[in-house]
PDB file of N, CA and C in Angstrom:
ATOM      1  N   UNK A   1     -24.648 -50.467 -29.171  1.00 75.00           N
ATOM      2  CA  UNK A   1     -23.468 -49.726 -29.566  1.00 75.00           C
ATOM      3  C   UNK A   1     -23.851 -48.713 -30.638  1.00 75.00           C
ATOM      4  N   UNK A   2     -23.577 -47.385 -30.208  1.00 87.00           N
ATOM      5  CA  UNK A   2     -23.647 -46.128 -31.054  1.00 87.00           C
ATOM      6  C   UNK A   2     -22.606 -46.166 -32.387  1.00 87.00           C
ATOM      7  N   UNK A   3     -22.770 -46.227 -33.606  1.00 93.00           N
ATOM      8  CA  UNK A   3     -21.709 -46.171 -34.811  1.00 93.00           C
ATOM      9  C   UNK A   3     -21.651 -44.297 -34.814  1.00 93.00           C
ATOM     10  N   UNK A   4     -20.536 -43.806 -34.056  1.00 92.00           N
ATOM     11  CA  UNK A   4     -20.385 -41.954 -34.431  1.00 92.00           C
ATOM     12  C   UNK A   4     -18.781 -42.137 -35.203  1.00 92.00           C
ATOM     13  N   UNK A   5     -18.665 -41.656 -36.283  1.00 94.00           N
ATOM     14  CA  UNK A   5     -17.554 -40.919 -36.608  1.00 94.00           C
ATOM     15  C   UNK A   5     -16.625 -39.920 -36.652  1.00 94.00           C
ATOM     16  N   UNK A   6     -15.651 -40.125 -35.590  1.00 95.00           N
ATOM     17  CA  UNK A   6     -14.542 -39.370 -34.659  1.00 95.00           C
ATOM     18  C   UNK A   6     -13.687 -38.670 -34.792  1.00 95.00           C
ATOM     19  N   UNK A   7     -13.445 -39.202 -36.235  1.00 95.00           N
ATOM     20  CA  UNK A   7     -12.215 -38.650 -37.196  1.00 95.00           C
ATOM     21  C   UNK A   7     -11.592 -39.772 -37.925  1.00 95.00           C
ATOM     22  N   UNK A   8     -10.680 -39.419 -38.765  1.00 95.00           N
ATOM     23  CA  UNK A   8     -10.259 -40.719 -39.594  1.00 95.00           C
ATOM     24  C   UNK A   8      -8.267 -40.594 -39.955  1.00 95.00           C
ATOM     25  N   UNK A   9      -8.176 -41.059 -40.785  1.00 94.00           N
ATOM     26  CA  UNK A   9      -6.835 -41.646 -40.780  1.00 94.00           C
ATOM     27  C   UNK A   9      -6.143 -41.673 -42.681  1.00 94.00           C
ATOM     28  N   UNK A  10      -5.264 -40.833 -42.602  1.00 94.00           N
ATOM     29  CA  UNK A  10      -4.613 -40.496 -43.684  1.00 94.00           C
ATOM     30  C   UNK A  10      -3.561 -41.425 -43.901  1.00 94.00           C
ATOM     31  N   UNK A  11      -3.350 -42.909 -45.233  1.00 93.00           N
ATOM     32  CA  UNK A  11      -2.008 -43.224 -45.180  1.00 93.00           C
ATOM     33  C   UNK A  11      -1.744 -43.273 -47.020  1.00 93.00           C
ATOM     34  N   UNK A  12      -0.829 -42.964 -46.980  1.00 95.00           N
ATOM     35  CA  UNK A  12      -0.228 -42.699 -48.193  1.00 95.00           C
ATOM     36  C   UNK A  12       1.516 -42.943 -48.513  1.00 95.00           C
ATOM     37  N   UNK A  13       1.984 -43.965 -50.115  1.00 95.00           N
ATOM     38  CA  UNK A  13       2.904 -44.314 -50.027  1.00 95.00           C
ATOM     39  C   UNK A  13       3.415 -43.560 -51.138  1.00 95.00           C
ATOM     40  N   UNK A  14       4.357 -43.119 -50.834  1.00 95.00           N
ATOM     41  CA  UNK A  14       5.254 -42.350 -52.316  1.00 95.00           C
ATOM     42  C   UNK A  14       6.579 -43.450 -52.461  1.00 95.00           C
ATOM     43  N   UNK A  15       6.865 -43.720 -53.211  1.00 95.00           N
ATOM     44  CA  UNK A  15       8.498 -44.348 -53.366  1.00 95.00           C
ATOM     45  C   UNK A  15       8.358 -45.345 -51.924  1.00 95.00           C
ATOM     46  N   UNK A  16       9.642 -44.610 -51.599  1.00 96.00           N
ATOM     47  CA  UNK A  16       9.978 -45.210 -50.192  1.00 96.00           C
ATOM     48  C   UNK A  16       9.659 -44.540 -48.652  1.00 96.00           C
ATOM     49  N   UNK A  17       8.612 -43.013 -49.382  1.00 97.00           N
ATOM     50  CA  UNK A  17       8.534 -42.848 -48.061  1.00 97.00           C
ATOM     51  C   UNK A  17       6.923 -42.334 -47.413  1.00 97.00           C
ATOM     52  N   UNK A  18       6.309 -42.849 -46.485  1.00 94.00           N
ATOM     53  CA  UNK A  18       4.828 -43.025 -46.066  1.00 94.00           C
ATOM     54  C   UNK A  18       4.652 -41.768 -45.227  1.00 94.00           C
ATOM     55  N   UNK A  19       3.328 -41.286 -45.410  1.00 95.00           N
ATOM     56  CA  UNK A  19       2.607 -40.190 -45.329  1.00 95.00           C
ATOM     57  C   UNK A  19       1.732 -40.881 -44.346  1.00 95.00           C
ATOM     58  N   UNK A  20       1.510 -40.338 -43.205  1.00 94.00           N
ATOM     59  CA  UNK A  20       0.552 -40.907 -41.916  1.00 94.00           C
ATOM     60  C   UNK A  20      -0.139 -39.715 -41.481  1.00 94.00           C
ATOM     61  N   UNK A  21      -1.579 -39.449 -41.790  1.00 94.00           N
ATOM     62  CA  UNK A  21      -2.323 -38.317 -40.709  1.00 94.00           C
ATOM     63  C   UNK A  21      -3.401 -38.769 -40.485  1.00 94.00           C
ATOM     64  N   UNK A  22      -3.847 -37.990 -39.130  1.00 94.00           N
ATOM     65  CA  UNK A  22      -5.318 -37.901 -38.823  1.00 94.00           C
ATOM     66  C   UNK A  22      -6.047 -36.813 -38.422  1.00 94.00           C
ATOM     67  N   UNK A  23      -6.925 -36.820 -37.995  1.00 96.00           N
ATOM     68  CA  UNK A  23      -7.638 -35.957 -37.405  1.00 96.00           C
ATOM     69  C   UNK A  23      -8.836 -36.486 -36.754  1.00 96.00           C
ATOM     70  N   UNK A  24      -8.829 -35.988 -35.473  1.00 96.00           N
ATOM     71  CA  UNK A  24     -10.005 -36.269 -34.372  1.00 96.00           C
ATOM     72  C   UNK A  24     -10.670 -35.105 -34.104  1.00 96.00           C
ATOM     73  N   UNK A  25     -12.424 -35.321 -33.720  1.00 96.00           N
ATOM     74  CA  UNK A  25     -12.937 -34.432 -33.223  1.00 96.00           C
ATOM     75  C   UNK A  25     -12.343 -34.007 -32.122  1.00 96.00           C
ATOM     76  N   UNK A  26     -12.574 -32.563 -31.304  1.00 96.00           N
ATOM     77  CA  UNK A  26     -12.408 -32.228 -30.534  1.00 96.00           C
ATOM     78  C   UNK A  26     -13.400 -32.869 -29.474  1.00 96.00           C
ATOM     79  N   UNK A  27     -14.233 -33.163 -29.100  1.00 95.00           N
ATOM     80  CA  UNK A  27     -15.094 -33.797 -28.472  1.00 95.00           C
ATOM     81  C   UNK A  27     -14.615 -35.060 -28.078  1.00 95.00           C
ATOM     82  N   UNK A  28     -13.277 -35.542 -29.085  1.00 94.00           N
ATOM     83  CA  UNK A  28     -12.907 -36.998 -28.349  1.00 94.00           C
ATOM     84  C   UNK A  28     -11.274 -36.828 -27.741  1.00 94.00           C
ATOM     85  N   UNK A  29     -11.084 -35.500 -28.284  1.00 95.00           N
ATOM     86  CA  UNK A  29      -9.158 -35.220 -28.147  1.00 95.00           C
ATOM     87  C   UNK A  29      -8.956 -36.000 -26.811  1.00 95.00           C
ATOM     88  N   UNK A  30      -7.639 -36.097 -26.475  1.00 96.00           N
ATOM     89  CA  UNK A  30      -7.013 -36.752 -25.613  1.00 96.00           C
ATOM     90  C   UNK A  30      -7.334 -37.620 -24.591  1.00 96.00           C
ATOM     91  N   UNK A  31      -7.989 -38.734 -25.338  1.00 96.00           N
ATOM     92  CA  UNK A  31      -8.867 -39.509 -24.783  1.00 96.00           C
ATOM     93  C   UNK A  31      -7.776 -40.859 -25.249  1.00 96.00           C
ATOM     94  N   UNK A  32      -6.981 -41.075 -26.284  1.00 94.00           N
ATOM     95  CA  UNK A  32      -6.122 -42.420 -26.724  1.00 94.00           C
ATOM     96  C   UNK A  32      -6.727 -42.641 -28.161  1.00 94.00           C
ATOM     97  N   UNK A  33      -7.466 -42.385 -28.667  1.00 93.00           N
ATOM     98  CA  UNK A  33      -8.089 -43.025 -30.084  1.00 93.00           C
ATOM     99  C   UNK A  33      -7.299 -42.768 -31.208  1.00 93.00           C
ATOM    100  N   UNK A  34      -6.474 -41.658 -30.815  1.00 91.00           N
ATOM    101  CA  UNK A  34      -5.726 -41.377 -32.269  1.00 91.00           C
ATOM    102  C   UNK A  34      -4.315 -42.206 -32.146  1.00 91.00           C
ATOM    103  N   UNK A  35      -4.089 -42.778 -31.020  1.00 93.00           N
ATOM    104  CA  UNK A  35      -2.622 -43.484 -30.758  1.00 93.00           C
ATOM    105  C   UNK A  35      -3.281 -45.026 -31.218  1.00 93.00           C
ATOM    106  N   UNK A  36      -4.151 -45.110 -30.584  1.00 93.00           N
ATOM    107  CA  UNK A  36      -4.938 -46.807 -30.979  1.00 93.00           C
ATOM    108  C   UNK A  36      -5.355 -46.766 -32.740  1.00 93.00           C
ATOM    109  N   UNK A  37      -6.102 -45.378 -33.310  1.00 90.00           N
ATOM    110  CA  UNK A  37      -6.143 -45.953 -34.844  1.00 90.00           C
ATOM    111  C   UNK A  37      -4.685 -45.806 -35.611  1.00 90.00           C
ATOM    112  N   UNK A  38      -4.165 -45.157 -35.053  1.00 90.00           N
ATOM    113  CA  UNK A  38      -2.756 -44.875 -35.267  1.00 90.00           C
ATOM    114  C   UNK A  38      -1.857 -46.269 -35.584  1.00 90.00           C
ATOM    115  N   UNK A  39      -1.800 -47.135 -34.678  1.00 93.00           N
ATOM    116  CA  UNK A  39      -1.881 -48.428 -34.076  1.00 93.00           C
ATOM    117  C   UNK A  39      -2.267 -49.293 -35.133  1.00 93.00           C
ATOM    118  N   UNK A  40      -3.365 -48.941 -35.092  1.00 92.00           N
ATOM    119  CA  UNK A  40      -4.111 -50.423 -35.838  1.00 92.00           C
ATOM    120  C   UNK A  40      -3.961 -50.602 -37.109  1.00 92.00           C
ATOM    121  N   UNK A  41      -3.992 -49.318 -37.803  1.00 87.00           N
ATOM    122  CA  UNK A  41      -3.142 -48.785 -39.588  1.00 87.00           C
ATOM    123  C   UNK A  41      -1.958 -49.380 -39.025  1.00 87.00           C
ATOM    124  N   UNK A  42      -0.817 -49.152 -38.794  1.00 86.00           N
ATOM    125  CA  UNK A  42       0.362 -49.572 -39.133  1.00 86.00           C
ATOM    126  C   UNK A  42       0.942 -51.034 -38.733  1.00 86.00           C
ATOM    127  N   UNK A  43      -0.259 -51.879 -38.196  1.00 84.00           N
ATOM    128  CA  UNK A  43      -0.239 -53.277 -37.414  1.00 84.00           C
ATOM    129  C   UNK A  43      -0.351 -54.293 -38.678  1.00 84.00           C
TER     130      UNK A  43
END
């Protein structure tokens, strides 16, 4: 198994209200990874 880094995952809490971003390489876009780390942060 190759360890490459794809893009990563922004979360941030103010008060009451949460800040969620990411960003993916283009090389992996619309492939599901940003819905799955997406996913796995808010699990």
């Amino acid at each position: 198994m190759t360890q490459v880094l794809i893009g990563d995952i922004y979360l941030r809490q103010q008060c009451d209200v949460f800040w969620l971003g990411y960003t993916i390489s283009p090389a992996y876009a619309r492939q599901g990874y940003a819905i799955e780390a997406i996913t796995a942060t808010i699990d």
